[in-house]
XYZ file of N, CA, C and O in Angstrom:
884
model
N -49.586 72.782 100.398
C -50.675 72.140 101.009
C -51.990 72.835 100.404
O -52.820 72.026 100.229
N -51.847 73.984 99.978
C -53.040 74.651 99.584
C -53.441 74.167 98.057
O -54.544 74.014 97.722
N -52.398 73.781 97.308
C -52.517 73.223 96.047
C -53.222 71.763 96.072
O -53.963 71.324 95.255
N -52.476 70.808 97.028
C -52.916 69.632 96.750
C -53.754 69.105 98.110
O -54.302 67.943 98.135
N -53.662 69.869 99.133
C -54.415 69.378 100.325
C -54.133 67.978 100.665
O -55.261 67.256 101.072
N -52.908 67.803 100.847
C -52.447 66.569 101.395
C -52.455 66.505 102.842
O -51.855 67.365 103.563
N -53.086 65.475 103.529
C -53.091 65.416 104.921
C -52.128 64.289 105.529
O -51.943 64.301 106.598
N -51.696 63.307 104.512
C -50.895 62.353 104.920
C -49.790 62.118 103.687
O -49.990 62.300 102.585
N -48.640 61.816 104.370
C -47.444 61.604 103.406
C -46.424 60.810 103.929
O -45.980 60.988 105.210
N -45.850 59.755 103.251
C -44.841 58.862 103.535
C -43.926 58.691 102.434
O -44.403 58.335 101.329
N -42.594 58.871 102.493
C -41.823 58.716 101.409
C -40.483 58.078 102.002
O -39.966 58.197 102.984
N -39.744 57.464 100.924
C -38.297 57.038 101.105
C -37.500 57.182 99.819
O -38.060 57.150 98.668
N -36.313 57.382 100.001
C -35.359 57.659 98.798
C -35.539 56.223 97.825
O -35.720 55.220 98.555
N -35.293 56.442 96.607
C -35.383 55.313 95.622
C -33.928 55.093 95.040
O -33.484 55.744 94.036
N -33.347 54.053 95.667
C -31.949 53.965 95.232
C -31.912 52.926 94.031
O -32.542 51.948 93.930
N -31.081 53.215 93.037
C -30.800 52.363 91.911
C -29.321 52.261 91.541
O -28.752 53.386 91.424
N -28.788 51.047 91.758
C -27.368 50.857 91.724
C -26.440 51.740 92.545
O -25.460 52.318 92.185
N -27.042 51.953 93.732
C -26.324 52.690 94.650
C -26.337 54.182 94.722
O -26.014 54.811 95.535
N -27.137 54.631 93.604
C -27.438 56.108 93.665
C -28.804 56.515 93.700
O -29.624 55.626 93.403
N -29.077 57.719 94.336
C -30.430 58.058 94.538
C -31.080 58.328 92.995
O -30.804 59.351 92.264
N -32.172 57.617 92.632
C -32.963 57.759 91.434
C -34.094 58.911 91.561
O -34.427 59.383 90.599
N -34.703 58.737 92.724
C -35.849 59.717 92.983
C -36.367 59.302 94.430
O -35.634 58.740 95.289
N -37.496 59.531 94.623
C -38.390 58.971 95.781
C -39.601 58.317 95.389
O -40.204 58.266 94.441
N -39.772 57.259 96.402
C -41.167 56.488 96.311
C -42.037 57.004 97.452
O -41.622 57.017 98.707
N -43.137 57.533 97.241
C -43.986 58.064 98.286
C -45.421 57.900 98.055
O -45.867 57.545 96.998
N -46.031 57.914 99.116
C -47.611 57.642 99.185
C -48.146 58.888 99.909
O -47.516 59.226 101.011
N -49.343 59.401 99.404
C -49.962 60.592 99.953
C -51.357 60.334 100.005
O -52.070 59.389 99.320
N -52.124 61.104 100.875
C -53.616 61.051 100.961
C -54.251 62.210 101.342
O -53.566 63.048 101.995
N -55.514 62.339 100.971
C -56.084 63.715 101.163
C -56.798 63.612 102.651
O -57.373 64.809 103.021
N -56.696 62.608 103.280
C -57.327 62.480 104.569
C -56.310 62.170 105.571
O -55.314 61.442 105.440
N -56.509 62.924 106.631
C -55.535 62.755 107.835
C -55.737 61.347 108.410
O -56.669 60.731 108.460
N -54.418 60.800 108.791
C -54.374 59.564 109.681
C -54.920 59.805 111.102
O -54.406 60.729 111.575
N -55.441 58.824 111.607
C -55.851 58.875 112.958
C -54.706 58.877 113.963
O -54.638 59.362 115.077
N -53.542 58.154 113.445
C -52.300 58.185 114.299
C -51.137 58.299 113.242
O -51.120 57.824 112.023
N -49.934 58.660 113.761
C -48.703 58.790 112.906
C -48.431 57.572 112.386
O -48.474 56.469 112.875
N -47.467 57.602 111.197
C -46.822 56.435 110.815
C -45.943 55.863 111.721
O -45.148 56.543 112.378
N -45.914 54.508 111.767
C -45.153 53.846 112.766
C -43.814 53.305 112.106
O -43.645 53.408 110.833
N -43.045 52.574 112.841
C -41.737 51.913 112.466
C -41.980 50.851 111.476
O -41.291 50.636 110.365
N -43.186 50.096 111.493
C -43.441 49.079 110.561
C -43.912 49.764 109.136
O -43.458 49.327 108.106
N -44.497 50.735 109.185
C -44.850 51.525 108.022
C -43.526 52.168 107.094
O -43.321 51.884 106.065
N -42.645 52.618 108.019
C -41.351 53.184 107.287
C -40.522 51.917 106.896
O -39.880 52.060 105.807
N -40.351 50.817 107.533
C -39.767 49.685 107.030
C -40.281 49.109 105.987
O -39.646 48.586 104.875
N -41.648 49.241 105.726
C -42.332 48.515 104.698
C -42.130 49.419 103.463
O -41.891 48.759 102.362
N -42.263 50.696 103.520
C -41.894 51.469 102.268
C -40.277 51.517 101.955
O -40.039 51.549 100.710
N -39.569 51.432 102.827
C -38.097 51.193 102.331
C -37.808 49.981 101.678
O -37.252 49.938 100.854
N -38.490 48.825 102.184
C -38.390 47.628 101.448
C -38.940 47.684 100.199
O -38.351 47.159 99.125
N -40.038 48.279 100.040
C -40.783 48.365 98.725
C -39.871 49.234 97.676
O -39.901 49.003 96.554
N -39.235 50.382 98.328
C -38.319 51.319 97.602
C -37.220 50.485 96.923
O -36.784 50.556 95.856
N -36.503 49.566 97.810
C -35.455 48.738 97.409
C -35.948 47.807 96.393
O -35.059 47.641 95.353
N -37.150 47.217 96.493
C -37.581 46.318 95.318
C -37.742 47.045 94.030
O -37.471 46.562 93.050
N -38.405 48.263 94.151
C -38.646 49.018 92.827
C -37.207 49.324 92.340
O -37.091 49.375 90.994
N -36.292 49.880 93.141
C -34.901 50.140 92.714
C -34.313 48.889 91.971
O -33.649 49.113 90.823
N -34.421 47.764 92.524
C -33.900 46.618 91.957
C -34.574 46.293 90.431
O -33.900 45.815 89.736
N -35.784 46.643 90.428
C -36.574 46.195 89.237
C -36.085 47.158 88.076
O -35.996 46.872 87.106
N -36.002 48.425 88.522
C -35.369 49.477 87.510
C -33.896 48.929 87.194
O -33.700 49.169 85.901
N -33.103 48.560 87.993
C -31.741 48.229 87.661
C -31.742 47.013 86.729
O -30.963 46.973 85.928
N -32.651 46.060 87.065
C -32.682 44.676 86.370
C -33.290 45.118 84.955
O -32.703 44.646 83.939
N -34.175 46.213 84.881
C -34.574 46.493 83.349
C -33.583 47.148 82.594
O -33.270 46.821 81.522
N -32.745 48.015 83.285
C -31.536 48.580 82.618
C -30.433 47.462 82.164
O -30.160 47.712 81.057
N -30.196 46.690 83.130
C -29.276 45.555 82.701
C -29.802 44.841 81.315
O -29.129 44.418 80.499
N -31.289 44.413 81.327
C -31.673 43.727 80.325
C -31.593 44.601 78.882
O -31.190 43.941 77.867
N -31.764 45.776 79.236
C -31.759 46.694 77.877
C -30.325 46.671 77.295
O -30.224 46.410 76.084
N -29.351 46.769 78.227
C -27.887 46.791 77.813
C -27.501 45.525 77.317
O -26.896 45.235 76.146
N -28.006 44.370 77.800
C -27.714 42.983 77.414
C -28.340 42.705 75.955
O -27.707 42.163 75.180
N -29.597 43.281 75.728
C -30.281 42.886 74.493
C -29.367 43.799 73.501
O -29.277 43.093 72.214
N -29.005 44.913 73.756
C -28.154 45.691 72.750
C -27.043 44.962 72.429
O -26.487 44.935 71.359
N -26.413 44.361 73.433
C -25.073 43.678 73.324
C -25.143 42.413 72.517
O -24.529 42.207 71.580
N -26.343 41.729 72.761
C -26.537 40.485 72.128
C -26.886 40.827 70.523
O -26.454 40.148 69.570
N -27.565 41.937 70.393
C -27.990 42.314 69.004
C -26.853 42.669 68.222
O -26.617 42.443 66.986
N -25.811 43.417 68.960
C -24.613 43.790 68.289
C -23.688 42.582 67.961
O -23.157 42.516 66.816
N -23.583 41.743 68.825
C -22.626 40.432 68.677
C -23.362 39.690 67.438
O -22.613 39.026 66.609
N -24.705 39.615 67.675
C -25.464 38.751 66.467
C -25.269 39.395 65.256
O -24.905 38.707 64.128
N -25.190 40.642 65.079
C -24.862 41.322 63.825
C -23.480 41.187 63.212
O -23.314 40.963 62.122
N -22.538 40.987 64.157
C -21.186 40.867 63.813
C -21.076 39.444 63.328
O -20.414 39.094 62.252
N -21.708 38.392 64.140
C -21.636 37.140 63.612
C -22.238 36.843 62.352
O -21.808 36.146 61.329
N -23.412 37.418 62.244
C -24.111 37.215 60.832
C -23.432 37.894 59.735
O -23.809 37.495 58.438
N -22.661 38.905 59.984
C -21.964 39.543 58.812
C -20.696 38.940 58.384
O -20.233 39.104 57.252
N -20.383 37.959 59.193
C -19.071 37.254 58.951
C -19.312 36.256 57.768
O -20.280 35.731 57.673
N -18.223 36.167 56.816
C -18.346 35.297 55.786
C -17.801 33.707 56.105
O -17.092 33.162 55.396
N -18.256 33.373 57.210
C -17.894 32.165 57.750
C -19.128 31.367 58.330
O -20.037 32.066 58.717
N -19.119 30.157 58.449
C -20.044 29.370 58.927
C -19.629 29.194 60.466
O -18.656 28.634 60.775
N -20.433 29.732 61.437
C -20.230 29.725 62.827
C -21.387 28.873 63.525
O -22.579 29.300 63.305
N -21.052 27.769 64.156
C -22.015 27.060 64.831
C -21.525 26.783 66.233
O -20.272 26.689 66.484
N -22.480 26.801 67.122
C -22.159 26.750 68.599
C -23.041 25.309 69.093
O -24.120 25.321 68.637
N -22.488 24.315 69.711
C -23.036 23.141 70.045
C -22.913 22.898 71.445
O -21.897 23.406 72.078
N -23.760 22.255 72.232
C -23.430 21.894 73.726
C -22.773 20.570 73.810
O -22.122 20.184 72.910
N -22.506 20.135 75.013
C -21.567 19.088 75.158
C -21.931 17.719 74.615
O -21.174 16.837 74.495
N -23.260 17.564 74.126
C -23.674 16.295 73.540
C -23.498 16.628 71.932
O -23.898 15.667 71.076
N -23.088 17.746 71.501
C -22.859 18.089 70.175
C -24.107 18.635 69.381
O -24.211 18.839 68.136
N -25.240 18.839 70.306
C -26.506 19.200 69.544
C -26.209 20.850 69.341
O -25.827 21.740 70.246
N -26.523 21.383 68.042
C -26.329 22.672 67.731
C -27.305 23.651 68.588
O -28.545 23.379 68.368
N -26.917 24.650 69.002
C -27.655 25.756 69.758
C -27.533 27.019 68.915
O -28.501 28.095 69.351
N -26.626 27.230 68.050
C -26.557 28.412 67.308
C -26.008 28.220 65.847
O -25.103 27.421 65.783
N -26.587 28.801 64.905
C -26.327 28.519 63.568
C -26.394 30.034 62.996
O -27.570 30.346 62.548
N -25.304 30.567 62.506
C -25.287 31.997 61.888
C -25.711 32.011 60.658
O -25.880 30.956 59.888
N -25.750 33.269 60.085
C -26.471 33.444 58.688
C -25.353 32.910 57.617
O -25.856 32.503 56.618
N -23.929 33.034 58.143
C -22.974 32.595 57.103
C -22.988 30.976 56.919
O -22.878 30.448 55.902
N -23.515 30.431 57.963
C -23.700 28.887 57.968
C -24.846 28.609 57.060
O -24.905 27.450 56.198
N -25.970 29.442 57.126
C -27.263 29.165 56.363
C -26.987 29.422 54.862
O -27.184 28.571 53.997
N -26.110 30.339 54.604
C -25.801 30.725 53.255
C -24.793 29.655 52.574
O -24.931 29.175 51.489
N -23.832 29.125 53.357
C -22.945 28.315 52.940
C -23.552 26.952 52.830
O -22.994 26.177 51.903
N -24.520 26.495 53.759
C -24.672 25.186 53.645
C -26.104 24.857 53.220
O -26.662 23.813 53.057
N -26.963 25.887 53.242
C -28.367 25.825 52.583
C -29.484 25.351 53.636
O -30.576 25.143 53.196
N -29.095 25.447 54.906
C -30.157 25.019 55.782
C -30.484 26.280 56.676
O -29.902 27.211 56.712
N -31.760 26.257 57.124
C -32.216 27.514 57.863
C -31.940 27.139 59.304
O -31.772 25.944 59.820
N -31.755 28.105 60.135
C -31.305 28.083 61.542
C -32.524 27.230 62.340
O -32.281 26.458 63.261
N -33.758 27.451 61.743
C -35.008 26.842 62.412
C -34.850 25.335 62.360
O -35.293 24.586 63.167
N -34.432 24.902 61.213
C -34.241 23.391 60.991
C -33.217 22.722 61.570
O -32.944 21.686 61.516
N -32.154 23.622 61.986
C -30.876 23.025 62.637
C -30.888 23.173 64.041
O -30.546 22.068 64.728
N -31.228 24.365 64.804
C -30.889 24.489 66.026
C -31.719 23.621 66.915
O -32.826 23.774 66.773
N -31.183 22.770 67.669
C -31.858 22.028 68.592
C -32.410 20.642 68.034
O -32.951 19.746 68.620
N -32.047 20.558 66.670
C -32.491 19.417 65.787
C -31.299 18.564 65.456
O -31.479 17.337 65.171
N -30.099 19.185 65.063
C -28.987 18.518 64.567
C -27.783 18.554 65.485
O -27.638 19.293 66.142
N -27.020 17.489 65.375
C -25.769 17.374 65.810
C -24.773 18.113 64.978
O -24.756 18.120 63.774
N -23.450 18.549 65.629
C -22.507 19.170 64.768
C -22.007 18.482 63.746
O -21.557 19.100 62.733
N -22.142 17.030 63.651
C -21.534 16.281 62.519
C -22.443 16.288 61.403
O -21.879 15.584 60.348
N -23.679 16.719 61.473
C -24.484 16.551 60.341
C -24.190 17.066 59.036
O -24.498 16.840 57.857
N -23.183 18.168 59.047
C -22.832 18.871 57.721
C -21.443 18.156 57.240
O -21.153 18.451 56.163
N -21.016 17.167 58.000
C -19.777 16.599 57.595
C -19.933 15.320 56.673
O -21.038 14.728 56.703
N -19.061 14.842 55.771
C -19.109 13.624 55.034
C -18.943 12.449 55.948
O -17.853 12.397 56.763
N -19.880 11.674 55.921
C -19.959 10.690 57.054
C -18.712 9.756 56.816
O -18.220 9.086 57.728
N -18.424 9.372 55.540
C -17.151 8.365 55.319
C -16.006 9.151 56.011
O -15.110 8.261 56.526
N -15.661 10.442 55.787
C -14.522 11.005 56.380
C -14.552 10.769 58.047
O -13.617 10.525 58.590
N -15.793 10.995 58.519
C -15.855 10.857 60.057
C -15.682 9.527 60.453
O -14.983 9.266 61.541
N -16.225 8.505 59.725
C -16.098 7.195 60.100
C -14.779 6.721 59.980
O -14.152 5.951 60.853
N -13.945 7.158 58.971
C -12.716 6.709 58.827
C -11.670 7.369 59.963
O -10.940 6.616 60.441
N -12.006 8.606 60.427
C -11.355 9.205 61.392
C -11.578 8.499 62.744
O -10.647 8.445 63.539
N -12.786 8.195 63.028
C -13.347 7.472 64.158
C -12.448 6.102 64.281
O -12.011 5.586 65.327
N -12.526 5.316 63.178
C -11.626 4.101 63.271
C -10.281 4.309 63.455
O -9.761 3.647 64.293
N -9.615 5.295 62.826
C -8.258 5.656 63.128
C -7.936 5.922 64.654
O -6.884 5.708 65.073
N -8.992 6.517 65.309
C -8.772 6.952 66.737
C -9.277 5.769 67.490
O -9.366 5.980 68.732
N -9.593 4.570 67.052
C -10.107 3.608 67.857
C -11.489 3.720 68.469
O -11.739 3.025 69.565
N -12.363 4.391 67.818
C -13.617 4.698 68.285
C -14.767 3.789 67.460
O -14.575 3.628 66.164
N -15.869 3.420 68.108
C -16.942 2.915 67.466
C -17.699 3.869 66.650
O -17.521 5.152 66.809
N -18.208 3.387 65.404
C -18.887 4.517 64.600
C -20.248 4.806 65.122
O -21.235 3.952 64.757
N -20.471 5.751 65.790
C -21.738 6.033 66.411
C -21.829 7.640 66.358
O -20.953 8.428 65.915
N -23.148 8.100 66.515
C -23.422 9.694 66.600
C -22.414 10.223 67.428
O -21.906 11.352 67.229
N -22.299 9.624 68.714
C -21.375 10.259 69.799
C -19.946 10.226 69.302
O -19.370 11.275 69.571
N -19.476 9.144 68.625
C -18.162 9.159 68.268
C -17.831 10.139 67.279
O -16.767 10.665 67.071
N -18.811 10.323 66.270
C -18.635 11.242 65.232
C -18.437 12.728 65.928
O -17.561 13.543 65.416
N -19.169 13.227 66.811
C -18.749 14.382 67.435
C -17.577 14.369 68.252
O -16.759 15.331 68.185
N -17.235 13.255 68.871
C -16.044 12.981 69.616
C -14.896 13.416 68.503
O -13.844 13.935 69.036
N -14.812 12.807 67.547
C -13.806 13.037 66.505
C -13.594 14.437 66.294
O -12.401 14.909 66.283
N -14.741 15.277 66.233
C -14.587 16.608 65.980
C -13.930 17.555 67.064
O -13.192 18.497 66.769
N -14.338 17.163 68.232
C -14.169 18.059 69.392
C -13.131 17.593 70.246
O -12.630 18.411 71.262
N -12.493 16.357 70.073
C -11.727 15.897 71.129
C -10.494 16.758 71.298
O -10.028 17.114 72.548
N -9.788 17.088 70.393
C -8.503 17.935 70.584
C -8.795 19.313 71.267
O -7.967 19.704 72.161
N -9.965 19.905 71.010
C -10.274 21.227 71.440
C -10.400 21.307 73.114
O -10.240 22.270 73.739
N -10.669 19.953 73.669
C -10.725 19.950 75.083
C -9.612 20.301 75.726
O -9.456 20.681 76.996
N -8.383 20.157 75.077
C -7.022 20.438 75.746
C -6.877 22.068 75.959
O -5.799 22.361 76.479
N -7.770 22.834 75.179
C -7.509 24.228 75.444
C -7.051 24.869 74.060
O -6.907 26.016 73.886
N -6.705 23.900 73.108
C -6.105 24.445 71.812
C -7.194 24.259 70.802
O -7.979 23.310 70.727
N -7.319 25.104 69.734
C -8.334 25.090 68.739
C -7.876 23.777 67.886
O -6.734 23.579 67.426
N -8.916 23.162 67.600
C -8.844 21.996 66.678
C -9.075 22.506 65.314
O -10.157 22.974 65.001
N -8.020 22.380 64.453
C -8.153 22.943 63.112
C -7.941 21.827 62.096
O -6.961 21.246 62.204
N -8.799 21.605 61.278
C -8.700 20.505 60.315
C -9.526 20.794 58.879
O -10.427 21.641 58.928
N -8.937 20.261 57.843
C -9.687 20.266 56.680
C -10.688 19.201 56.468
O -10.198 18.092 56.547
N -11.906 19.495 56.485
C -13.038 18.636 56.247
C -13.921 18.725 54.935
O -13.781 19.834 54.410
N -14.672 17.870 54.466
C -15.620 18.131 53.552
C -16.992 18.301 54.099
O -17.442 17.510 54.753
N -17.632 19.446 53.747
C -18.964 19.856 54.195
C -19.874 19.237 53.083
O -19.722 19.468 51.836
N -21.112 18.861 53.677
C -22.197 18.430 52.551
C -23.259 19.358 52.745
O -23.941 19.432 53.638
N -23.598 20.168 51.597
C -24.791 21.047 51.638
C -26.119 20.349 51.593
O -26.168 19.123 51.395
N -27.094 21.071 51.869
C -28.516 20.582 51.905
C -28.705 19.915 50.655
O -29.494 18.807 50.550
N -28.279 20.430 49.503
C -28.695 19.853 48.117
C -27.732 18.817 47.745
O -27.856 18.069 46.617
N -26.843 18.412 48.673
C -26.015 17.162 48.430
C -24.538 17.523 47.866
O -23.841 16.657 47.873
N -24.451 18.779 47.434
C -23.120 19.218 46.836
C -22.075 19.296 47.989
O -22.553 19.347 49.132
N -20.885 19.303 47.605
C -19.802 19.252 48.649
C -18.806 20.371 48.375
O -18.748 20.829 47.368
N -18.273 20.748 49.706
C -17.251 21.771 49.490
C -16.237 21.471 50.514
O -16.292 20.850 51.489
N -14.748 22.045 50.158
C -13.891 21.850 51.124
C -13.845 23.059 52.246
O -14.073 24.147 51.701
N -13.636 22.644 53.494
C -13.832 23.663 54.404
C -12.714 23.397 55.336
O -12.412 22.317 55.843
N -12.003 24.553 55.840
C -11.059 24.658 56.923
C -11.887 24.921 58.073
O -12.419 25.937 58.315
N -11.810 24.062 59.046
C -12.719 24.090 60.263
C -11.986 24.106 61.423
O -10.915 23.306 61.688
N -12.206 25.337 62.209
C -11.688 25.375 63.643
C -12.761 25.264 64.633
O -13.667 25.823 64.668
N -12.255 24.481 65.727
C -13.248 24.142 66.753
C -12.646 24.440 68.098
O -11.571 23.988 68.298
N -13.144 25.303 68.894
C -12.531 25.739 70.123
C -13.731 25.311 71.268
O -14.937 25.680 71.057
N -13.383 24.924 72.352
C -14.184 24.882 73.473
C -14.429 26.033 74.252
O -13.616 27.009 74.199
N -15.726 26.045 74.776
C -16.148 27.354 75.510
C -16.258 26.761 76.989
O -16.762 25.794 77.210
N -15.716 27.779 77.958
C -15.689 27.191 79.265
C -16.500 28.259 80.013
O -16.494 29.475 79.781
N -16.999 27.776 81.078
C -17.709 28.560 82.187
C -16.806 29.226 83.147
O -15.704 29.035 83.053
N -17.589 29.908 84.195
C -16.673 30.663 85.179
C -15.870 29.662 86.096
O -14.908 30.028 86.757
N -16.388 28.475 86.202
C -15.408 27.516 86.864
C -14.402 26.697 86.013
O -13.710 25.876 86.546
N -14.359 27.048 84.820
C -13.260 26.454 83.824
C -13.764 25.263 83.231
O -13.077 24.469 82.665
N -15.232 24.720 83.430
C -15.589 23.603 82.871
C -15.959 23.879 81.362
O -16.607 24.904 81.173
N -15.969 22.821 80.581
C -16.392 23.096 79.127
C -17.922 22.896 79.197
O -18.628 22.067 79.728
N -18.493 24.019 78.631
C -19.987 24.132 78.475
C -20.454 23.987 76.974
O -21.678 23.826 76.759
N -19.448 23.966 76.225
C -19.880 23.836 74.656
C -18.792 23.958 73.746
O -17.584 24.094 74.159
N -18.930 24.008 72.471
C -18.038 24.163 71.398
C -18.328 25.146 70.453
O -19.565 25.183 69.848
N -17.424 25.950 69.762
C -17.748 26.807 68.651
C -16.883 26.231 67.641
O -15.751 25.977 67.491
N -17.744 26.130 66.558
C -17.219 25.587 65.204
C -17.225 26.749 64.171
O -18.202 27.074 63.763
N -16.058 27.087 63.589
C -15.982 27.967 62.505
C -15.446 27.480 61.197
O -14.274 26.785 61.216
N -16.232 27.596 60.192
C -15.790 26.969 58.872
C -15.634 27.869 57.842
O -16.349 28.743 57.717
N -14.564 27.881 57.041
C -14.229 28.629 56.013
C -14.354 27.721 54.644
O -13.609 26.734 54.702
N -15.053 28.259 53.728
C -14.993 27.648 52.459
C -13.828 27.888 51.660
O -13.346 28.953 51.258
N -13.028 26.738 51.449
C -11.674 26.926 50.776
C -11.757 26.231 49.413
O -10.733 25.848 48.827
N -13.010 25.983 48.903
C -13.105 25.137 47.635
C -12.151 25.897 46.449
O -11.720 25.302 45.628
N -12.408 27.364 46.523
C -11.806 28.048 45.381
C -10.214 28.024 45.513
O -9.377 27.824 44.422
N -9.750 27.955 46.718
C -8.336 27.894 47.003
C -7.872 26.574 46.600
O -6.808 26.483 46.019
N -8.609 25.503 46.804
C -8.263 24.065 46.532
C -8.320 24.019 44.937
O -7.465 23.299 44.356
N -9.252 24.599 44.119
C -9.271 24.582 42.819
C -8.036 25.315 42.231
O -7.491 24.640 41.244
N -7.624 26.440 42.749
C -6.407 27.104 42.247
C -5.255 26.266 42.529
O -4.269 26.271 41.537
N -5.174 25.637 43.564
C -3.986 24.862 43.860
C -3.918 23.594 42.831
O -2.835 23.243 42.470
N -5.110 22.983 42.766
C -5.121 22.004 41.726
C -4.730 22.410 40.379
O -3.881 21.707 39.838
N -5.040 23.612 39.897
C -4.661 24.098 38.700
C -3.181 24.547 38.492
O -2.471 24.109 37.481
N -2.630 24.930 39.659
C -1.214 25.211 39.776
C -0.451 23.815 39.543
O 0.436 23.852 38.833
N -0.837 22.799 40.256
C -0.246 21.603 40.332
C -0.185 21.010 38.983
O 0.672 20.365 38.517
N -1.448 21.127 38.271
C -1.597 20.397 36.874
C -0.642 21.044 36.024
O -0.054 20.622 35.145
N -0.561 22.658 36.173
C 0.216 23.310 35.151
C 1.678 22.982 35.302
O 2.422 22.801 34.420
N 2.221 22.911 36.649
C 3.616 22.485 37.003
C 3.751 21.121 36.405
O 4.917 20.914 35.696
N 2.908 20.163 36.503
C 3.180 18.890 36.020
C 3.233 18.769 34.517
O 4.140 18.096 34.093
N 2.417 19.556 33.802
C 2.427 19.683 32.493
C 3.618 20.257 31.894
O 4.231 19.712 30.884
N 3.988 21.200 32.358
C 5.293 21.933 32.082
C 6.426 21.186 32.301
O 7.280 20.992 31.430
N 6.351 20.432 33.486
C 7.578 19.437 33.662
C 7.570 18.455 32.696
O 8.734 17.996 32.277
N 6.512 17.905 32.463
C 6.514 16.770 31.388
C 6.894 17.236 30.000
O 7.710 16.561 29.167
N 6.426 18.437 29.579
C 6.790 18.936 28.197
C 8.227 19.254 28.156
O 8.940 19.327 27.181
N 8.872 19.759 29.336
C 10.232 20.013 29.262
C 11.122 18.915 29.470
O 12.440 19.000 29.132
N 10.676 17.871 29.911
C 11.595 16.673 30.550
C 12.480 16.214 29.346
O 13.489 16.026 29.475
N 11.648 16.008 28.298
C 12.360 15.192 27.073
C 13.369 16.031 26.435
O 14.423 15.585 26.231
N 12.996 17.216 26.026
C 14.133 18.054 25.379
C 15.173 18.496 26.106
O 16.288 18.369 25.795
N 15.050 18.480 27.457
C 16.034 18.872 28.372
C 17.109 17.603 28.464
O 18.133 17.835 28.721
N 16.336 16.460 28.645
C 17.237 15.202 28.784
C 17.980 15.043 27.577
O 19.144 14.705 27.572
N 17.375 15.446 26.360
C 18.229 15.268 25.072
C 19.306 16.282 25.047
O 20.464 15.784 24.649
C-alpha cells in the first residue's frame, strides 16, 4: 500500500485450458464510494474467461502453424507430384515435387485447374468412353477418382504432360479424403515419374528380343 497507494482493487483468476495462468485485475489510486458488487465480480470473471480463451486460441494457432509448416516441409521434400483437389476436381494444393516434375507454379494451378489438366487428353477420353461416360471436363475427373470412392486407392499408369508439352510416364495413386462424418471432401493424387523405369524395361525387352533372334537360327539348325 505504501509503494503503490492503491485504494481500489478487483481481480479474478485467469484460467487457460483449465489451469491457472495468472490473475486479471484492475486497480485504482482513488477509493470507491461504495464496495464492488456482484455485477462487478461477474463482469471481471467473464472478462477473465474471455482473455483465457484468447490465450488458449493463440497457443492452438501457434501449434497448428508449426504442424502445417512441418507437414508442408515433408510434402515439399518428397520426390513425388502430390496434388489435392476438391469434389469438383479443382486443385487446392500443388506441392514442390509437382512443380518440379510438371513445370507449373502452384500459383498458376491452385484454384485455376482441374486434376485432369496434366493428363494426356486422348488417354482420358478413351478411358471415359470405355466406362460409358461422355467426354467432358467432369467425366475426365470422374475417370480419375471413381475407384477411390470405394475406400481403396486408385493406382494406374498414366501419361503426364508437362508445361513445355513433353510427356512422361507416371504411376499415379489417388485416394479419397473423408471428413469426421465419413463423407468424401476431396482427393489426394500422388504421381511418381517412372519414365526411367519404362526406358530400362524397353531396353531389356529389346535385348531379349535381339538375343532370341540371334540364337534362334543356329539353335534350330
